[in-house]
XYZ file of C-alpha atoms in Angstrom:
654
model
C -112.237 76.452 -38.885
C -110.839 74.281 -41.828
C -110.746 71.057 -39.830
C -112.720 68.805 -37.618
C -112.166 66.182 -35.063
C -114.294 63.459 -33.412
C -116.078 63.414 -31.416
C -118.018 66.788 -32.662
C -120.032 66.661 -29.272
C -117.658 65.739 -26.754
C -120.698 64.945 -24.004
C -122.707 62.294 -23.442
C -125.305 61.958 -26.709
C -126.195 58.247 -27.065
C -128.225 57.044 -30.009
C -127.850 60.436 -32.078
C -130.371 61.046 -35.123
C -130.134 64.173 -37.083
C -132.734 65.652 -38.985
C -132.038 68.569 -41.500
C -134.623 71.267 -41.827
C -134.704 74.140 -43.784
C -130.942 74.010 -44.214
C -130.085 73.529 -40.514
C -129.348 70.485 -38.361
C -131.260 69.360 -35.375
C -129.943 66.446 -33.123
C -131.985 64.484 -30.952
C -130.210 61.718 -28.037
C -131.230 58.903 -26.016
C -132.126 59.580 -22.520
C -132.822 62.443 -19.755
C -131.500 65.806 -20.363
C -130.363 68.497 -17.449
C -133.395 70.649 -17.572
C -135.383 67.778 -16.515
C -136.830 66.934 -19.750
C -135.916 63.895 -21.998
C -133.991 63.657 -25.271
C -131.506 66.363 -25.553
C -131.672 68.542 -28.807
C -128.865 70.253 -30.233
C -128.778 72.854 -33.375
C -126.038 73.445 -36.234
C -125.378 74.670 -39.198
C -122.264 72.902 -40.288
C -122.649 69.652 -38.632
C -119.585 70.246 -36.740
C -120.390 72.952 -34.192
C -123.295 72.425 -31.721
C -125.425 74.783 -29.543
C -127.351 72.768 -26.928
C -131.212 73.485 -26.850
C -132.943 71.500 -24.377
C -134.850 68.385 -24.076
C -137.293 67.739 -26.278
C -140.659 66.741 -24.175
C -141.545 66.073 -20.359
C -141.360 62.755 -19.111
C -144.370 60.615 -19.478
C -146.757 60.304 -16.253
C -145.886 57.192 -14.645
C -142.761 55.058 -13.841
C -140.942 54.990 -17.176
C -136.953 55.140 -16.374
C -136.038 54.465 -19.958
C -136.436 57.016 -22.851
C -134.459 55.370 -25.754
C -133.274 56.526 -29.533
C -135.362 59.017 -30.737
C -135.983 60.055 -34.253
C -137.637 62.689 -35.795
C -139.596 63.215 -39.130
C -140.951 66.117 -40.522
C -144.152 66.372 -42.756
C -146.484 69.004 -43.985
C -145.945 71.254 -41.007
C -145.728 68.828 -38.338
C -142.685 67.171 -36.391
C -143.204 63.485 -35.450
C -140.978 62.111 -33.096
C -140.661 58.192 -32.604
C -139.296 56.622 -29.398
C -138.941 53.778 -27.304
C -140.190 53.922 -23.462
C -140.301 51.226 -20.762
C -138.157 49.742 -18.119
C -135.413 48.241 -20.344
C -137.143 44.738 -20.157
C -140.367 45.995 -21.632
C -140.486 48.458 -23.816
C -142.626 49.760 -26.744
C -142.700 52.681 -29.136
C -144.542 55.596 -29.159
C -144.858 59.152 -31.288
C -145.090 62.617 -30.167
C -145.307 65.708 -32.388
C -144.410 69.492 -32.154
C -144.434 72.680 -34.696
C -140.969 73.149 -34.336
C -137.976 70.755 -34.359
C -136.877 72.541 -30.839
C -140.434 71.201 -29.637
C -142.007 70.967 -27.137
C -143.212 67.737 -28.281
C -146.200 66.453 -26.936
C -146.806 62.766 -26.713
C -149.889 61.620 -28.618
C -151.201 58.864 -26.296
C -150.602 55.889 -28.914
C -148.839 52.536 -28.191
C -147.460 51.660 -32.063
C -145.930 48.289 -31.150
C -147.773 45.337 -29.482
C -144.505 43.343 -28.564
C -143.300 43.254 -25.156
C -139.921 44.471 -26.592
C -139.654 47.020 -29.484
C -136.960 49.793 -29.601
C -135.307 51.856 -32.329
C -137.828 53.121 -34.237
C -136.932 54.226 -37.730
C -139.285 55.887 -40.304
C -138.446 55.365 -43.871
C -140.594 56.962 -46.779
C -140.505 55.444 -50.106
C -140.488 57.453 -53.548
C -144.475 56.708 -53.633
C -144.903 58.481 -50.469
C -145.630 55.198 -48.406
C -144.089 55.166 -44.817
C -142.712 51.964 -43.142
C -141.762 51.717 -39.808
C -138.155 50.096 -38.684
C -137.645 48.610 -35.409
C -135.861 46.017 -33.061
C -137.465 43.266 -31.115
C -136.319 39.783 -29.682
C -136.699 36.354 -31.569
C -136.835 33.701 -28.999
C -137.292 30.745 -31.521
C -134.358 32.075 -34.139
C -131.586 29.765 -34.708
C -129.397 32.364 -33.249
C -131.686 33.702 -30.232
C -131.416 37.218 -29.800
C -132.555 40.848 -30.887
C -133.178 41.555 -34.613
C -135.247 43.984 -36.418
C -138.607 43.826 -38.636
C -140.273 46.424 -40.867
C -144.278 47.571 -40.860
C -146.174 49.262 -43.133
C -147.622 52.969 -41.497
C -151.036 53.397 -42.218
C -150.781 57.133 -40.520
C -147.897 58.555 -38.678
C -149.970 57.347 -35.949
C -150.716 53.998 -36.725
C -149.496 50.551 -38.257
C -150.451 47.757 -40.422
C -149.680 45.239 -37.649
C -147.921 42.901 -39.765
C -144.121 43.244 -38.983
C -141.751 41.411 -41.269
C -138.455 40.231 -40.324
C -135.651 42.116 -41.881
C -132.615 41.161 -40.212
C -131.736 38.383 -37.386
C -128.557 37.400 -36.433
C -126.891 35.254 -38.845
C -122.869 35.799 -37.599
C -120.596 35.417 -35.040
C -119.724 39.098 -34.587
C -123.616 40.182 -33.746
C -123.509 37.799 -30.182
C -123.951 40.535 -27.487
C -123.349 37.766 -24.525
C -122.399 34.218 -25.107
C -124.123 33.340 -21.787
C -126.668 36.064 -21.114
C -127.672 35.622 -17.650
C -130.879 37.553 -17.647
C -131.902 35.583 -20.537
C -131.384 32.284 -19.007
C -127.892 31.939 -19.720
C -128.692 31.354 -23.844
C -126.104 32.718 -26.147
C -127.657 36.390 -26.869
C -127.112 38.050 -30.233
C -128.196 41.820 -30.989
C -128.874 43.729 -34.348
C -130.826 46.957 -33.811
C -130.437 50.946 -34.644
C -131.948 50.583 -38.139
C -131.365 53.054 -40.734
C -132.742 52.766 -44.357
C -131.618 54.463 -47.383
C -132.365 53.838 -51.252
C -130.008 54.010 -54.164
C -130.143 53.209 -57.652
C -133.291 50.884 -56.800
C -131.621 49.445 -53.728
C -132.600 49.439 -50.545
C -129.744 49.336 -47.943
C -130.501 49.032 -44.101
C -127.489 49.943 -41.535
C -127.922 48.496 -38.159
C -125.570 48.202 -35.243
C -124.416 44.500 -34.346
C -123.022 42.739 -31.406
C -122.071 44.293 -27.667
C -120.076 47.655 -28.150
C -117.428 46.028 -25.189
C -116.381 43.586 -27.495
C -113.838 44.332 -30.876
C -116.122 42.682 -33.142
C -118.876 45.466 -32.140
C -119.890 47.770 -35.261
C -122.553 48.808 -37.926
C -123.439 46.516 -40.670
C -125.643 46.934 -43.550
C -127.956 44.802 -45.660
C -129.890 45.374 -48.945
C -133.012 44.212 -50.697
C -134.411 45.096 -54.321
C -137.914 44.296 -53.363
C -139.278 46.172 -50.257
C -142.277 44.101 -50.605
C -140.034 40.968 -50.117
C -141.058 38.349 -47.453
C -137.569 37.306 -47.375
C -135.097 38.528 -44.817
C -132.278 40.924 -46.302
C -128.936 40.049 -47.694
C -126.256 40.797 -44.889
C -123.466 42.221 -46.488
C -120.899 41.823 -43.455
C -119.794 38.444 -42.135
C -117.170 39.749 -39.830
C -114.505 37.731 -41.315
C -114.232 38.267 -44.832
C -116.280 41.534 -45.106
C -115.895 43.683 -41.761
C -118.904 46.002 -40.531
C -118.305 49.461 -42.233
C -117.968 51.236 -38.801
C -116.382 49.125 -35.865
C -114.014 49.532 -32.889
C -110.287 50.390 -33.399
C -108.359 49.314 -30.398
C -106.711 51.971 -28.496
C -108.278 54.590 -31.002
C -112.323 54.474 -31.401
C -114.509 52.557 -28.708
C -117.830 50.890 -29.690
C -119.000 53.426 -32.907
C -122.784 52.452 -33.565
C -126.197 53.374 -33.625
C -126.419 55.696 -36.745
C -128.474 57.900 -38.775
C -127.617 59.561 -42.129
C -128.093 63.192 -43.071
C -126.973 65.336 -46.210
C -124.091 67.603 -45.669
C -124.051 71.067 -45.833
C -123.161 71.150 -49.704
C -126.587 68.733 -50.014
C -124.790 65.888 -52.097
C -122.279 64.209 -49.845
C -124.082 62.211 -47.070
C -122.932 61.858 -43.521
C -123.068 58.941 -41.053
C -123.833 60.521 -37.823
C -122.834 57.967 -34.824
C -121.833 57.614 -31.502
C -118.796 56.268 -29.885
C -117.503 55.654 -26.387
C -115.726 58.323 -24.882
C -113.002 58.480 -21.798
C -115.826 58.935 -18.659
C -117.722 61.018 -21.267
C -120.238 58.298 -22.266
C -121.248 58.010 -25.777
C -120.337 61.174 -27.558
C -121.729 61.897 -31.191
C -119.304 61.617 -34.274
C -119.773 62.167 -37.973
C -118.216 60.649 -41.162
C -118.529 60.622 -45.091
C -120.870 58.367 -46.135
C -121.048 57.034 -49.966
C -121.555 53.993 -52.144
C -119.578 52.072 -54.675
C -121.341 50.247 -57.049
C -123.455 47.936 -54.312
C -120.862 48.584 -51.875
C -121.769 51.068 -48.670
C -118.767 52.715 -47.629
C -118.188 54.858 -44.469
C -114.740 57.048 -44.501
C -114.607 56.453 -40.740
C -114.275 56.079 -37.494
C -112.164 58.742 -37.862
C -109.848 59.943 -34.583
C -107.826 62.691 -36.592
C -108.346 65.819 -37.794
C -110.117 66.039 -41.391
C -111.751 68.423 -43.595
C -114.517 70.009 -42.477
C -117.945 69.265 -44.374
C -117.822 71.146 -47.967
C -120.314 74.141 -47.393
C -122.478 75.182 -50.182
C -120.985 77.951 -52.860
C -123.675 80.263 -51.654
C -126.091 80.269 -48.628
C -128.572 82.589 -47.488
C -130.446 81.722 -44.028
C -132.513 84.753 -43.916
C -131.396 85.575 -40.343
C -130.172 89.275 -41.000
C -132.451 92.567 -41.198
C -131.792 92.522 -44.982
C -131.424 90.363 -48.159
C -127.765 89.314 -48.821
C -125.976 91.781 -51.055
C -125.932 88.491 -53.748
C -129.631 89.090 -54.663
C -130.883 91.227 -57.455
C -134.274 92.579 -55.887
C -137.441 93.389 -57.803
C -140.845 94.110 -56.064
C -141.502 94.046 -52.523
C -139.526 91.834 -50.073
C -138.899 91.942 -46.172
C -136.709 89.730 -44.111
C -138.392 88.413 -40.933
C -138.365 85.471 -38.523
C -135.586 83.541 -40.707
C -137.152 84.352 -43.956
C -137.627 86.260 -46.906
C -141.117 87.213 -47.178
C -141.929 88.061 -51.009
C -145.269 90.369 -51.244
C -146.269 89.840 -54.687
C -149.698 90.665 -53.918
C -148.851 94.189 -53.933
C -149.637 94.683 -57.872
C -145.888 93.924 -58.524
C -144.575 90.433 -59.080
C -141.796 90.084 -56.281
C -138.627 88.454 -57.631
C -135.062 87.595 -56.004
C -132.611 86.311 -58.824
C -129.371 84.935 -58.070
C -126.557 84.651 -60.930
C -125.218 81.328 -61.147
C -121.545 81.485 -61.671
C -121.722 77.996 -63.040
C -123.608 75.860 -65.497
C -124.201 72.878 -63.157
C -125.362 73.191 -59.891
C -127.470 72.101 -57.321
C -129.967 74.480 -55.269
C -132.093 73.991 -52.237
C -135.024 76.141 -50.954
C -137.620 75.869 -48.481
C -140.632 77.444 -49.514
C -144.534 77.879 -48.106
C -147.543 80.220 -49.116
C -148.534 83.010 -46.289
C -151.162 84.814 -48.116
C -152.923 85.303 -51.326
C -153.653 81.990 -52.176
C -155.109 82.656 -55.789
C -151.798 83.350 -56.824
C -148.599 81.432 -57.127
C -145.326 80.799 -55.987
C -142.120 79.222 -56.618
C -138.919 79.145 -58.824
C -137.910 80.171 -62.049
C -134.853 79.192 -63.962
C -133.572 81.595 -66.665
C -130.856 81.765 -69.300
C -129.655 85.358 -69.581
C -132.740 87.198 -69.168
C -135.647 84.624 -70.476
C -137.206 82.161 -68.349
C -136.619 78.583 -69.548
C -138.617 77.008 -66.390
C -141.135 77.768 -64.123
C -142.273 75.627 -61.109
C -144.968 77.364 -59.173
C -147.301 76.362 -56.538
C -151.207 76.818 -56.978
C -152.714 76.817 -53.872
C -156.444 77.770 -55.034
C -155.829 74.742 -57.848
C -154.059 72.538 -55.375
C -151.561 71.432 -57.980
C -148.007 72.670 -59.107
C -147.709 74.240 -62.681
C -144.659 73.269 -64.305
C -143.736 74.924 -67.719
C -140.453 74.672 -69.194
C -138.861 75.376 -72.665
C -138.053 72.242 -74.917
C -136.595 73.415 -78.243
C -138.707 76.239 -79.595
C -142.036 75.299 -77.768
C -143.363 75.446 -74.364
C -144.514 72.977 -72.551
C -147.162 73.225 -69.714
C -147.997 70.165 -67.205
C -150.044 70.401 -64.187
C -148.733 68.177 -61.173
C -151.403 67.246 -58.693
C -150.375 67.385 -54.763
C -150.780 64.521 -52.602
C -154.000 64.312 -50.386
C -153.590 66.899 -47.558
C -150.888 68.574 -49.232
C -150.428 72.235 -46.669
C -149.465 74.800 -48.980
C -149.090 76.992 -45.853
C -146.512 74.782 -44.464
C -142.759 74.616 -45.551
C -141.561 72.267 -48.016
C -138.438 71.427 -49.703
C -137.613 72.346 -53.326
C -134.526 70.656 -54.623
C -133.560 71.631 -58.310
C -130.544 70.019 -59.782
C -129.203 71.468 -63.110
C -126.470 69.795 -65.293
C -125.894 71.750 -68.375
C -129.541 71.614 -70.037
C -130.438 68.876 -68.174
C -132.938 69.589 -64.958
C -134.493 67.667 -62.494
C -136.775 68.784 -59.620
C -137.363 66.871 -56.391
C -140.142 68.082 -53.808
C -140.080 66.866 -50.091
C -136.960 64.325 -51.509
C -139.207 62.667 -53.809
C -136.915 61.131 -56.278
C -137.171 62.284 -59.773
C -140.273 64.182 -59.004
C -139.818 66.071 -62.928
C -136.898 65.925 -65.174
C -136.321 67.200 -68.669
C -133.542 68.585 -70.842
C -134.169 72.486 -71.577
C -133.775 74.648 -74.912
C -131.188 76.394 -73.338
C -128.755 76.296 -69.958
C -129.984 78.272 -67.139
C -127.856 80.868 -65.731
C -129.789 82.369 -63.076
C -132.227 81.367 -60.411
C -135.007 83.278 -59.114
C -137.392 83.260 -56.203
C -140.948 84.193 -57.026
C -144.254 85.341 -55.831
C -147.269 86.533 -57.883
C -150.387 87.585 -56.641
C -149.469 85.956 -53.270
C -147.289 86.316 -50.299
C -144.887 83.374 -49.928
C -141.971 82.824 -47.332
C -138.732 81.512 -48.639
C -135.910 80.058 -46.108
C -132.826 77.566 -45.818
C -131.500 78.784 -49.974
C -128.434 77.245 -50.416
C -126.465 76.400 -54.051
C -123.660 73.924 -54.746
C -121.635 74.363 -58.048
C -120.753 71.150 -59.630
C -122.727 67.697 -60.631
C -123.351 64.121 -60.056
C -123.936 61.382 -62.752
C -125.104 58.264 -61.742
C -126.442 57.065 -65.276
C -130.012 56.093 -64.009
C -131.686 57.140 -67.179
C -130.974 56.142 -70.767
C -129.512 59.308 -71.496
C -126.246 59.018 -73.883
C -122.766 60.300 -72.545
C -123.183 63.003 -75.150
C -126.715 63.940 -73.766
C -125.429 64.123 -70.248
C -122.475 66.904 -71.307
C -119.722 64.489 -71.829
C -117.067 65.329 -74.824
C -114.696 63.299 -77.064
C -113.333 63.414 -80.052
C -114.465 59.831 -80.517
C -117.336 58.585 -78.460
C -117.049 55.085 -79.900
C -117.078 52.375 -77.300
C -118.489 54.639 -74.656
C -122.295 53.988 -73.914
C -124.740 53.919 -70.873
C -126.337 50.832 -69.656
C -127.562 48.937 -66.834
C -126.918 52.124 -64.854
C -123.398 52.610 -65.651
C -121.284 54.537 -68.106
C -119.123 51.652 -70.113
C -116.355 51.526 -72.277
C -115.931 48.610 -74.216
C -113.337 48.251 -77.282
C -111.475 45.435 -77.829
C -108.217 47.121 -78.993
C -108.640 50.644 -78.179
C -109.141 53.481 -75.596
C -111.123 56.340 -75.089
C -111.346 59.280 -73.206
C -114.638 61.435 -72.209
C -114.415 64.578 -70.313
C -116.823 67.095 -68.844
C -116.740 70.530 -67.082
C -117.159 73.277 -65.810
C -114.224 74.398 -65.249
C -113.425 75.147 -61.768
C -110.408 76.427 -59.645
C -111.134 74.111 -56.719
C -113.048 71.036 -56.413
C -113.687 67.674 -55.148
C -113.718 64.861 -57.628
C -115.197 61.239 -56.984
C -115.007 58.318 -59.340
C -116.469 54.882 -58.860
C -114.593 52.843 -61.216
C -113.940 48.778 -62.392
C -112.547 46.926 -64.753
C -114.467 44.626 -66.950
C -113.224 41.268 -67.864
C -110.299 39.840 -67.009
C -108.198 41.093 -69.997
C -104.741 42.078 -69.426
C -104.927 44.996 -71.268
C -107.628 46.377 -69.628
C -107.428 49.858 -67.619
C -109.144 52.589 -66.210
C -107.707 56.171 -65.399
C -109.035 59.654 -64.114
C -107.550 62.949 -65.630
C -108.594 65.727 -62.987
C -107.067 68.198 -64.416
C -108.079 68.766 -68.151
C -107.717 72.235 -69.724
C -108.467 73.313 -73.098
C -105.075 72.612 -74.262
C -104.480 69.271 -73.023
C -105.619 66.455 -71.263
C -103.235 67.040 -68.516
C -101.482 63.893 -66.248
C -103.580 61.029 -66.100
C -104.107 58.920 -62.837
C -103.925 55.222 -64.344
C -104.845 52.144 -62.358
C -102.803 49.099 -63.463
C -100.935 46.017 -62.521
C -97.550 46.038 -60.071
C -96.836 42.594 -60.048
C -98.975 40.750 -57.844
C -101.061 43.637 -56.912
C -102.160 47.304 -58.033
C -101.103 50.720 -58.177
C -101.779 54.238 -59.436
C -99.150 55.654 -61.752
C -99.037 59.534 -62.784
C -96.552 60.658 -65.595
C -95.468 63.726 -64.039
C -93.390 65.204 -66.820
C -90.395 63.197 -67.182
C -90.890 61.621 -63.587
C -93.208 58.558 -63.417
C -95.090 58.655 -60.065
C -96.279 55.359 -58.449
C -98.596 55.080 -55.643
C -99.196 51.526 -54.478
C -102.523 50.359 -53.654
C -103.527 48.403 -50.436
C -103.519 44.801 -51.147
C -107.146 44.250 -50.753
C -108.099 46.456 -53.763
C -109.731 44.564 -56.334
C -110.533 46.439 -59.554
C -112.964 44.163 -60.530
C -115.687 45.249 -58.300
C -116.433 48.811 -57.905
C -113.566 50.955 -56.284
C -113.635 54.827 -55.115
C -111.309 57.365 -55.630
C -111.616 60.598 -53.968
C -109.516 63.363 -55.212
C -109.386 67.087 -54.229
C -108.114 69.972 -56.063
C -107.145 73.195 -54.233
C -104.422 75.782 -53.295
C -102.158 74.145 -55.764
C -102.254 70.680 -54.736
C -103.823 67.354 -55.550
C -105.032 65.087 -52.694
C -105.575 61.449 -53.645
C -107.630 59.018 -51.664
C -108.556 55.284 -52.327
C -111.820 55.524 -50.060
C -110.363 56.367 -47.049
C -107.111 55.836 -47.777
C -104.864 58.469 -48.395
C -102.646 57.639 -51.585
C -100.639 60.719 -52.066
C -100.248 64.853 -52.563
C -99.427 66.259 -55.660
C -98.392 69.670 -56.695
C -100.542 71.061 -59.539
C -102.243 74.281 -61.390
C -104.402 76.664 -59.487
C -105.929 77.504 -62.777
C -109.297 76.450 -63.362
C -109.673 72.704 -65.165
C -112.146 70.052 -65.592
C -112.230 66.231 -65.357
C -111.867 63.434 -67.647
C -112.357 59.619 -67.664
C -110.074 57.105 -69.541
C -110.865 53.632 -70.416
C -109.018 50.832 -72.364
C -110.135 47.594 -73.678
C -113.271 47.278 -71.072
C -114.120 49.361 -67.722
C -117.245 50.483 -66.259
C -118.134 53.973 -64.079
C -121.190 53.949 -61.666
C -120.871 57.620 -60.269
C -118.934 60.499 -60.851
C -119.083 63.404 -58.910
C -117.826 67.031 -58.941
C -118.489 69.652 -56.247
C -116.992 73.031 -56.197
C -114.877 73.758 -52.835
C -113.561 77.041 -51.430
C -109.779 76.954 -51.618
C -109.317 78.499 -48.160
C -110.472 74.905 -46.781
C -107.142 73.381 -47.455
C -104.867 75.953 -45.673
């Protein structure tokens, strides 16, 4: 399958939440399941093809007709399911636990919230490990009466601080649920619910659903703050008039898209918004569409209702679900494939090593790992340049730490990293390693910037290792490509950008900037790939008539290749491209504003380049099938907020 079409699950599956665990997807929904349990579960490896698993838990004793909006969090070997229960008028939030994402979950007998009406629990874990519970509750004294959202700090997975702080309450007419809601005394009732929180470049984003699904104005909006401790409500970005909800009803095509979650796609780079939409007699059906950011704007490339490309798979993945190791691995020592994992027996006197040769100098790798036995030893991941280790990231259960050793210049540096209290080495933990030339960052359990450094040599291999221990590895995935968000103080050259003249180029304020009063500049970056997706966030700085920015998506050693240039076209803007003697021109929509960040999405595969401005298709062009790299162009003053290159399999464009 090379395309998918929403809904990806064409049956009733309300309020879908998707958890990614060990490289696989588990989806949970509101309400009863045909097996008599509650909260249906689906399973997938690609976000598109789903298999039914069963219900997540048994109903509670007593009379509770409503079981709403489950969300599942994994931590340290346990799965925590947060949900709302009650009779629709009186609702509260509870938690259940399990040792597997398929359940069965067991309710822990705890009422987390005290309000008469509390629904739609969402757990957000900040970079410092502190948890927060977002949920929806009623505000009867607010200027716009109705349901809004709050946030409370979690003391543990089973208790709250008890000091909920308003996050978003109704501000706009698009959030009206019923102008005369009879069961609420005939008041004009507003609704904001279904929180999901993301963090990017120090900004917190809360997505929420607003209004009534039966109204054309219904959809998903978002709010943001730079300070999670603020006592002020978050700034809502969609007023329903000048700025529409980022997911909304498309009359005659899509009805009532809402209550979303967000999860990384199979390539572990592209985010996907998972939401429900009303089907023709099939209830609320699960749909997915890519989610991204352009500057401070949040974007969802949907709601889609026609075929679109399947989520990009990783360049190489191994779920270890056969009876032997994939032929791509170089094996040393004793290994056994069992129960969906590669088990390394490094306690037998010889270090157990699995090595994968990386085809490109930039890649993102994820693996889940845990200790099984021999806790006096270590296990983890190595990066190699040729046959030389340049980085070792090893868990040491006996010392209760991670041992990090890397080569910087001609010297070796060692750093012990103490684990959080209660860290369970025998539970699976996610290790995420990003290699961008010689620059390496490592994240553990999704903690941002757990460690980052510049290595002496560029890694060309990645190894899974167990020394004097038995360790289990699963859900390995490697995606070729890179992403620059310019969050560090590194210069363009330090980030691997190349130019005959770096004058005018700099990184500051989390942007790549070009500033030269009367000049122009070009930066290029590899590696050379035969097929890839290129995503660029760009804007003009100032109001100079000479300012331009451009994208060169097909750079070779010999020349820059064609340049897609964003330029004025009368009262509007266009993308122009010199194709030999022919000037190709693609008009941009009237709402295009080059002075705020805009996102261009380009895909090179099978001799064709497809160009999008956000989700608007601009054009398709014939191009070379030879490996190429990418470049950016600036004239006078331009800025770039993010550039991402992801290798794609050419066959996906057939």
